[in-house]
């Protein structure tokens, strides 16, 4: 393991110190809990507060997405671990203006438990909280058990929709509806080429042979669904897309948002080669690409590999996806 760190047990605290110092015009730490990061300029009377969160190691998610048109705050967990209820509750209180708060997070047991506890505590203080758990990972459970699926790179697209809806002054029920629709319409498949190393242990998150890849492996190293020899990029992209199409059939004339997400150490050259093939396949099927995202959005430290997400959009989702956003690690013009 080679990393530019100091004390392995202090990586999250030192990262947050550097992040807040770098982007103080966007974010601040709450004095009562340094793991609670909130926006300095998006909270306003009557606006629904939108919070996402999860473990560290997925940057720019989650804390890089605080800003106009996106998140109002993020509670920060240890590497690949849910934040505990306390920082979640502190962020909730900081972003609530009476219109209620939406929690968004990937569907993992620790996140479900801790965010649910925080929601209960917030309710005791008179704050209405609603939750949308993101379940875009096609590989993690069969179609008949979608509620068990994990949230991976598709998190970003759901965050984008929910943040835009809140910024456009949707009420809480409407923000929940839009985010739920975005989640339902977003499907992701990924491929891993190499593991990441956890700073506290120095050990790889999983093991792959030098000439192997794994389809469907999770962003924390959860087992995938198929392991084999590395194939050319076009074949890998075709495989990922075929699994998405089987889960969410698309027809000629449909519109999609495409996200090709790098997992931490995959070059932009490779990501654009993957996108090139995705664009060819969609064009051959007569499916319109409404908007494209290529880069690192939900990473896994320095894991090698990428994922492809498709969100099928109607007019509302397209409008929300197109809404401007201004965050430390993500900026989008209209």
Short mmCIF file of C-alpha atoms in Angstrom, two decimals:
data_model
loop_
_atom_site.label_atom_id
_atom_site.label_comp_id
_atom_site.label_asym_id
_atom_site.label_seq_id
_atom_site.Cartn_x
_atom_site.Cartn_y
_atom_site.Cartn_z
CA UNK A 1 0.00 0.00 0.00
CA UNK A 2 1.29 3.44 -0.97
CA UNK A 3 -0.76 6.42 0.20
CA UNK A 4 -0.04 10.05 1.04
CA UNK A 5 -1.31 9.91 4.61
CA UNK A 6 -0.04 10.57 8.12
CA UNK A 7 -1.66 8.57 10.90
CA UNK A 8 -3.89 5.90 9.30
CA UNK A 9 -6.43 6.31 12.10
CA UNK A 10 -6.78 10.05 11.44
CA UNK A 11 -7.34 10.04 7.68
CA UNK A 12 -11.00 11.08 7.85
CA UNK A 13 -10.41 13.95 10.28
CA UNK A 14 -7.44 15.25 8.28
CA UNK A 15 -9.36 14.93 5.02
CA UNK A 16 -12.25 16.95 6.45
CA UNK A 17 -9.90 19.61 7.78
CA UNK A 18 -8.37 19.99 4.33
CA UNK A 19 -11.71 19.86 2.53
CA UNK A 20 -13.32 22.57 4.64
CA UNK A 21 -10.21 24.75 4.36
CA UNK A 22 -10.19 24.36 0.56
CA UNK A 23 -13.91 25.01 0.08
CA UNK A 24 -14.89 27.33 2.91
CA UNK A 25 -17.05 29.38 0.55
CA UNK A 26 -19.25 26.30 0.13
CA UNK A 27 -19.16 24.37 3.41
CA UNK A 28 -18.54 24.52 7.13
CA UNK A 29 -18.14 22.01 9.93
CA UNK A 30 -20.64 22.17 12.75
CA UNK A 31 -18.84 23.00 16.00
CA UNK A 32 -20.83 20.41 17.91
CA UNK A 33 -19.66 17.61 15.60
CA UNK A 34 -16.73 17.84 13.13
CA UNK A 35 -18.21 14.93 11.14
CA UNK A 36 -21.23 17.12 10.30
CA UNK A 37 -20.62 19.17 7.13
CA UNK A 38 -23.25 21.65 5.93
CA UNK A 39 -23.66 24.22 3.20
CA UNK A 40 -23.00 27.88 3.92
CA UNK A 41 -25.45 29.19 1.33
CA UNK A 42 -28.20 26.75 0.30
CA UNK A 43 -30.39 26.59 3.40
CA UNK A 44 -33.30 29.04 3.11
CA UNK A 45 -36.75 29.39 4.66
CA UNK A 46 -39.33 27.10 3.11
CA UNK A 47 -36.81 24.92 1.27
CA UNK A 48 -36.71 21.17 1.91
CA UNK A 49 -33.38 20.13 3.38
CA UNK A 50 -31.64 17.36 1.43
CA UNK A 51 -28.97 15.23 3.07
CA UNK A 52 -26.92 12.39 1.65
CA UNK A 53 -24.28 10.42 3.46
CA UNK A 54 -22.29 7.29 3.96
CA UNK A 55 -18.75 6.15 4.51
CA UNK A 56 -15.62 7.98 3.50
CA UNK A 57 -13.53 6.67 0.62
CA UNK A 58 -16.14 7.34 -2.07
CA UNK A 59 -15.11 10.92 -2.82
CA UNK A 60 -16.34 13.08 -4.46
CA UNK A 61 -19.42 11.47 -2.95
CA UNK A 62 -20.70 12.39 -0.55
CA UNK A 63 -19.22 15.57 0.87
CA UNK A 64 -18.12 16.94 -2.51
CA UNK A 65 -21.76 17.32 -3.55
CA UNK A 66 -22.83 19.97 -1.04
CA UNK A 67 -23.96 23.13 -2.79
CA UNK A 68 -26.63 24.90 -4.79
CA UNK A 69 -28.88 22.49 -6.64
CA UNK A 70 -27.51 19.49 -4.76
CA UNK A 71 -27.06 18.62 -1.09
CA UNK A 72 -27.50 20.87 1.94
CA UNK A 73 -25.39 18.73 4.24
CA UNK A 74 -23.51 15.47 4.68
CA UNK A 75 -22.76 13.42 7.81
CA UNK A 76 -19.43 11.68 7.33
CA UNK A 77 -18.64 8.10 8.35
CA UNK A 78 -15.38 6.22 8.69
CA UNK A 79 -13.96 4.57 5.59
CA UNK A 80 -16.68 2.37 4.06
CA UNK A 81 -18.78 2.72 7.23
CA UNK A 82 -22.03 4.53 7.90
CA UNK A 83 -21.96 7.72 9.92
CA UNK A 84 -23.43 7.18 13.40
CA UNK A 85 -26.74 8.82 14.33
CA UNK A 86 -25.22 11.83 16.13
CA UNK A 87 -23.67 13.63 13.11
CA UNK A 88 -26.72 12.75 11.02
CA UNK A 89 -28.99 14.38 13.59
CA UNK A 90 -26.80 17.48 13.85
CA UNK A 91 -26.85 17.96 10.07
CA UNK A 92 -30.61 17.43 10.07
CA UNK A 93 -31.19 20.15 12.63
CA UNK A 94 -28.83 22.51 10.79
CA UNK A 95 -30.58 22.21 7.41
CA UNK A 96 -34.21 22.08 8.56
CA UNK A 97 -36.17 25.31 8.13
CA UNK A 98 -39.59 23.85 8.82
CA UNK A 99 -40.21 22.28 5.40
CA UNK A 100 -38.79 18.90 6.40
CA UNK A 101 -35.68 16.95 5.47
CA UNK A 102 -34.99 14.13 3.00
CA UNK A 103 -32.37 11.47 3.70
CA UNK A 104 -30.68 9.85 0.68
CA UNK A 105 -28.22 6.98 0.96
CA UNK A 106 -27.23 3.67 -0.55
CA UNK A 107 -29.16 0.66 0.70
CA UNK A 108 -26.67 -0.82 3.19
CA UNK A 109 -27.55 -2.27 6.58
CA UNK A 110 -25.44 0.15 8.61
CA UNK A 111 -26.75 3.20 6.80
CA UNK A 112 -30.35 2.02 7.11
CA UNK A 113 -29.97 1.48 10.84
CA UNK A 114 -28.17 4.73 11.67
CA UNK A 115 -30.20 7.03 9.43
CA UNK A 116 -33.43 5.48 10.74
CA UNK A 117 -32.27 6.13 14.30
CA UNK A 118 -31.43 9.73 13.42
CA UNK A 119 -34.83 10.19 11.76
CA UNK A 120 -36.54 8.95 14.91
CA UNK A 121 -34.52 11.34 17.06
CA UNK A 122 -35.27 14.21 14.68
CA UNK A 123 -38.97 13.39 14.87
CA UNK A 124 -38.80 13.70 18.65
CA UNK A 125 -37.53 17.26 18.08
CA UNK A 126 -40.40 18.07 15.73
CA UNK A 127 -38.54 17.67 12.43
CA UNK A 128 -40.26 15.67 9.70
CA UNK A 129 -37.83 13.35 7.93
CA UNK A 130 -38.45 11.18 4.89
CA UNK A 131 -36.07 8.66 3.34
CA UNK A 132 -35.24 7.34 -0.12
CA UNK A 133 -32.83 4.40 -0.15
CA UNK A 134 -30.97 4.04 -3.43
CA UNK A 135 -31.01 0.59 -5.05
CA UNK A 136 -29.47 0.93 -8.52
CA UNK A 137 -27.01 -2.00 -8.44
CA UNK A 138 -28.50 -4.61 -10.77
CA UNK A 139 -25.93 -7.23 -9.72
CA UNK A 140 -26.73 -7.19 -6.01
CA UNK A 141 -30.18 -8.83 -6.04
CA UNK A 142 -32.66 -10.19 -8.59
CA UNK A 143 -35.36 -8.04 -10.16
CA UNK A 144 -37.98 -9.62 -7.89
CA UNK A 145 -36.05 -8.37 -4.84
CA UNK A 146 -35.13 -4.84 -5.89
CA UNK A 147 -35.59 -3.58 -2.35
CA UNK A 148 -32.48 -5.58 -1.36
CA UNK A 149 -30.23 -4.01 -3.98
CA UNK A 150 -27.26 -1.83 -3.07
CA UNK A 151 -26.78 1.79 -4.02
CA UNK A 152 -23.64 2.44 -6.07
CA UNK A 153 -22.80 5.04 -8.76
CA UNK A 154 -26.48 5.67 -9.49
CA UNK A 155 -26.52 7.45 -6.12
CA UNK A 156 -25.20 10.51 -7.92
CA UNK A 157 -28.10 10.70 -10.38
CA UNK A 158 -30.68 10.38 -7.61
CA UNK A 159 -28.87 13.06 -5.59
CA UNK A 160 -28.95 15.31 -8.65
CA UNK A 161 -32.70 14.93 -9.11
CA UNK A 162 -33.56 15.36 -5.44
CA UNK A 163 -31.30 18.38 -5.00
CA UNK A 164 -32.79 20.08 -8.04
CA UNK A 165 -36.35 19.38 -6.90
CA UNK A 166 -35.66 20.95 -3.51
CA UNK A 167 -33.93 23.93 -5.11
CA UNK A 168 -37.04 24.44 -7.28
CA UNK A 169 -39.14 24.56 -4.09
CA UNK A 170 -40.91 21.23 -4.43
CA UNK A 171 -42.47 20.35 -1.08
CA UNK A 172 -41.16 17.36 0.85
CA UNK A 173 -43.67 14.89 -0.56
CA UNK A 174 -42.84 16.04 -4.09
CA UNK A 175 -39.08 15.79 -3.52
CA UNK A 176 -39.56 12.25 -2.20
CA UNK A 177 -41.67 11.37 -5.24
CA UNK A 178 -39.10 12.74 -7.69
CA UNK A 179 -36.19 11.02 -5.92
CA UNK A 180 -38.08 7.73 -5.76
CA UNK A 181 -38.86 7.93 -9.47
CA UNK A 182 -35.22 8.67 -10.24
CA UNK A 183 -34.15 5.67 -8.18
CA UNK A 184 -36.65 3.40 -9.90
CA UNK A 185 -35.45 4.54 -13.32
CA UNK A 186 -31.71 4.20 -12.60
CA UNK A 187 -29.78 0.96 -13.13
CA UNK A 188 -26.04 0.34 -12.77
CA UNK A 189 -23.60 -2.44 -13.55
CA UNK A 190 -19.91 -2.31 -12.72
CA UNK A 191 -16.65 -4.13 -13.35
CA UNK A 192 -13.64 -4.28 -11.04
CA UNK A 193 -10.07 -4.71 -12.25
CA UNK A 194 -8.09 -4.25 -9.03
CA UNK A 195 -8.75 -3.78 -5.31
CA UNK A 196 -8.32 -0.79 -3.07
CA UNK A 197 -6.37 -0.81 0.21
CA UNK A 198 -7.90 0.26 3.51
CA UNK A 199 -5.55 2.76 5.20
CA UNK A 200 -6.05 1.36 8.71
CA UNK A 201 -5.06 -2.18 7.71
CA UNK A 202 -3.00 -1.77 4.55
CA UNK A 203 -4.78 -4.83 3.18
CA UNK A 204 -6.57 -5.13 -0.18
CA UNK A 205 -10.36 -5.12 -0.10
CA UNK A 206 -10.41 -8.27 -2.26
CA UNK A 207 -8.06 -10.25 -4.47
CA UNK A 208 -8.01 -10.57 -8.26
CA UNK A 209 -5.45 -12.22 -10.48
CA UNK A 210 -3.27 -10.00 -12.64
CA UNK A 211 -5.30 -10.98 -15.71
CA UNK A 212 -8.74 -11.14 -14.07
CA UNK A 213 -11.77 -8.89 -13.79
CA UNK A 214 -15.02 -9.26 -11.85
CA UNK A 215 -18.48 -8.19 -13.03
CA UNK A 216 -20.84 -6.81 -10.40
CA UNK A 217 -18.39 -6.41 -7.55
CA UNK A 218 -19.58 -3.84 -4.98
CA UNK A 219 -17.92 -0.54 -4.10
CA UNK A 220 -16.81 -1.92 -0.73
CA UNK A 221 -15.47 -5.14 -2.22
CA UNK A 222 -18.71 -7.12 -1.97
CA UNK A 223 -18.60 -10.23 -4.19
CA UNK A 224 -19.70 -9.87 -7.78
CA UNK A 225 -21.55 -12.28 -10.02
CA UNK A 226 -18.94 -13.31 -12.58
CA UNK A 227 -15.14 -13.49 -12.55
CA UNK A 228 -12.99 -14.18 -15.57
CA UNK A 229 -10.16 -13.02 -17.80
CA UNK A 230 -9.94 -9.36 -18.75
CA UNK A 231 -11.75 -8.65 -22.02
CA UNK A 232 -11.54 -5.73 -24.48
CA UNK A 233 -13.42 -2.61 -23.41
CA UNK A 234 -16.17 -3.01 -26.03
CA UNK A 235 -16.96 -6.51 -24.81
CA UNK A 236 -17.05 -5.36 -21.20
CA UNK A 237 -19.33 -2.42 -22.02
CA UNK A 238 -21.63 -4.71 -24.03
CA UNK A 239 -21.84 -7.12 -21.08
CA UNK A 240 -22.70 -4.36 -18.58
CA UNK A 241 -25.30 -2.82 -20.88
CA UNK A 242 -26.94 -6.13 -21.73
CA UNK A 243 -27.49 -6.79 -18.03
CA UNK A 244 -29.01 -3.33 -17.59
CA UNK A 245 -31.29 -3.77 -20.63
CA UNK A 246 -32.46 -7.12 -19.27
CA UNK A 247 -33.45 -5.42 -16.03
CA UNK A 248 -34.87 -2.20 -17.51
CA UNK A 249 -35.98 -2.76 -21.12
CA UNK A 250 -35.58 0.33 -23.30
CA UNK A 251 -37.28 1.04 -26.62
CA UNK A 252 -36.51 3.11 -29.66
CA UNK A 253 -37.20 6.76 -28.85
CA UNK A 254 -36.56 6.45 -25.12
CA UNK A 255 -34.25 8.99 -23.49
CA UNK A 256 -31.54 8.18 -20.97
CA UNK A 257 -28.90 9.85 -18.89
CA UNK A 258 -25.59 7.97 -19.11
CA UNK A 259 -23.04 7.90 -16.32
CA UNK A 260 -19.67 6.19 -16.81
CA UNK A 261 -18.13 6.27 -13.35
CA UNK A 262 -14.53 5.54 -12.47
CA UNK A 263 -13.87 3.67 -9.25
CA UNK A 264 -10.70 5.54 -8.23
CA UNK A 265 -7.71 4.63 -10.36
CA UNK A 266 -9.17 4.14 -13.82
CA UNK A 267 -7.91 6.69 -16.32
CA UNK A 268 -10.18 9.07 -18.18
CA UNK A 269 -8.85 7.51 -21.38
CA UNK A 270 -10.42 4.20 -20.39
CA UNK A 271 -13.65 5.83 -19.22
CA UNK A 272 -14.12 7.62 -22.53
CA UNK A 273 -13.45 4.38 -24.43
CA UNK A 274 -16.21 2.77 -22.35
CA UNK A 275 -18.54 5.69 -23.00
CA UNK A 276 -17.77 5.52 -26.73
CA UNK A 277 -19.07 1.97 -26.84
CA UNK A 278 -22.12 2.77 -24.70
CA UNK A 279 -23.02 5.62 -27.05
CA UNK A 280 -22.69 3.30 -30.07
CA UNK A 281 -24.94 0.67 -28.52
CA UNK A 282 -27.60 3.20 -27.54
CA UNK A 283 -27.53 4.83 -30.98
CA UNK A 284 -27.97 1.43 -32.64
CA UNK A 285 -31.08 0.89 -30.49
CA UNK A 286 -32.49 4.33 -31.30
CA UNK A 287 -32.17 5.46 -27.68
CA UNK A 288 -31.41 9.16 -27.19
CA UNK A 289 -28.73 10.27 -24.74
CA UNK A 290 -30.21 13.26 -22.95
CA UNK A 291 -27.12 14.06 -20.87
CA UNK A 292 -23.78 12.37 -20.25
CA UNK A 293 -21.47 12.20 -17.25
CA UNK A 294 -18.00 10.66 -17.51
CA UNK A 295 -15.55 10.75 -14.62
CA UNK A 296 -15.28 9.93 -10.93
CA UNK A 297 -18.52 10.43 -9.03
CA UNK A 298 -18.72 7.50 -6.58
CA UNK A 299 -15.29 5.95 -6.07
CA UNK A 300 -13.85 3.24 -3.88
CA UNK A 301 -10.50 4.68 -2.79
CA UNK A 302 -8.08 3.54 -5.53
CA UNK A 303 -10.08 0.59 -6.86
CA UNK A 304 -9.59 -0.12 -10.56
CA UNK A 305 -12.62 -0.44 -12.79
CA UNK A 306 -15.78 1.45 -13.64
CA UNK A 307 -19.53 1.24 -13.86
CA UNK A 308 -22.19 2.26 -16.35
CA UNK A 309 -25.47 3.75 -15.12
CA UNK A 310 -28.52 4.47 -17.23
CA UNK A 311 -31.41 6.61 -16.00
CA UNK A 312 -34.51 6.51 -18.19
CA UNK A 313 -35.94 10.03 -18.14
CA UNK A 314 -39.31 11.63 -18.76
CA UNK A 315 -39.78 15.39 -19.10
CA UNK A 316 -39.67 15.96 -15.34
CA UNK A 317 -36.52 13.93 -14.71
CA UNK A 318 -34.82 15.54 -17.70
CA UNK A 319 -35.64 19.00 -16.35
CA UNK A 320 -34.31 18.14 -12.90
CA UNK A 321 -31.15 16.57 -14.30
CA UNK A 322 -30.56 19.73 -16.35
CA UNK A 323 -31.02 22.08 -13.39
CA UNK A 324 -27.81 23.99 -12.58
CA UNK A 325 -25.64 22.87 -9.69
CA UNK A 326 -22.62 24.41 -8.01
CA UNK A 327 -20.71 22.23 -5.56
CA UNK A 328 -17.03 22.00 -4.59
CA UNK A 329 -16.49 18.86 -6.66
CA UNK A 330 -19.32 19.08 -9.18
CA UNK A 331 -20.49 22.04 -11.25
CA UNK A 332 -23.16 21.90 -13.94
CA UNK A 333 -24.51 24.73 -16.04
CA UNK A 334 -28.08 24.55 -17.29
#
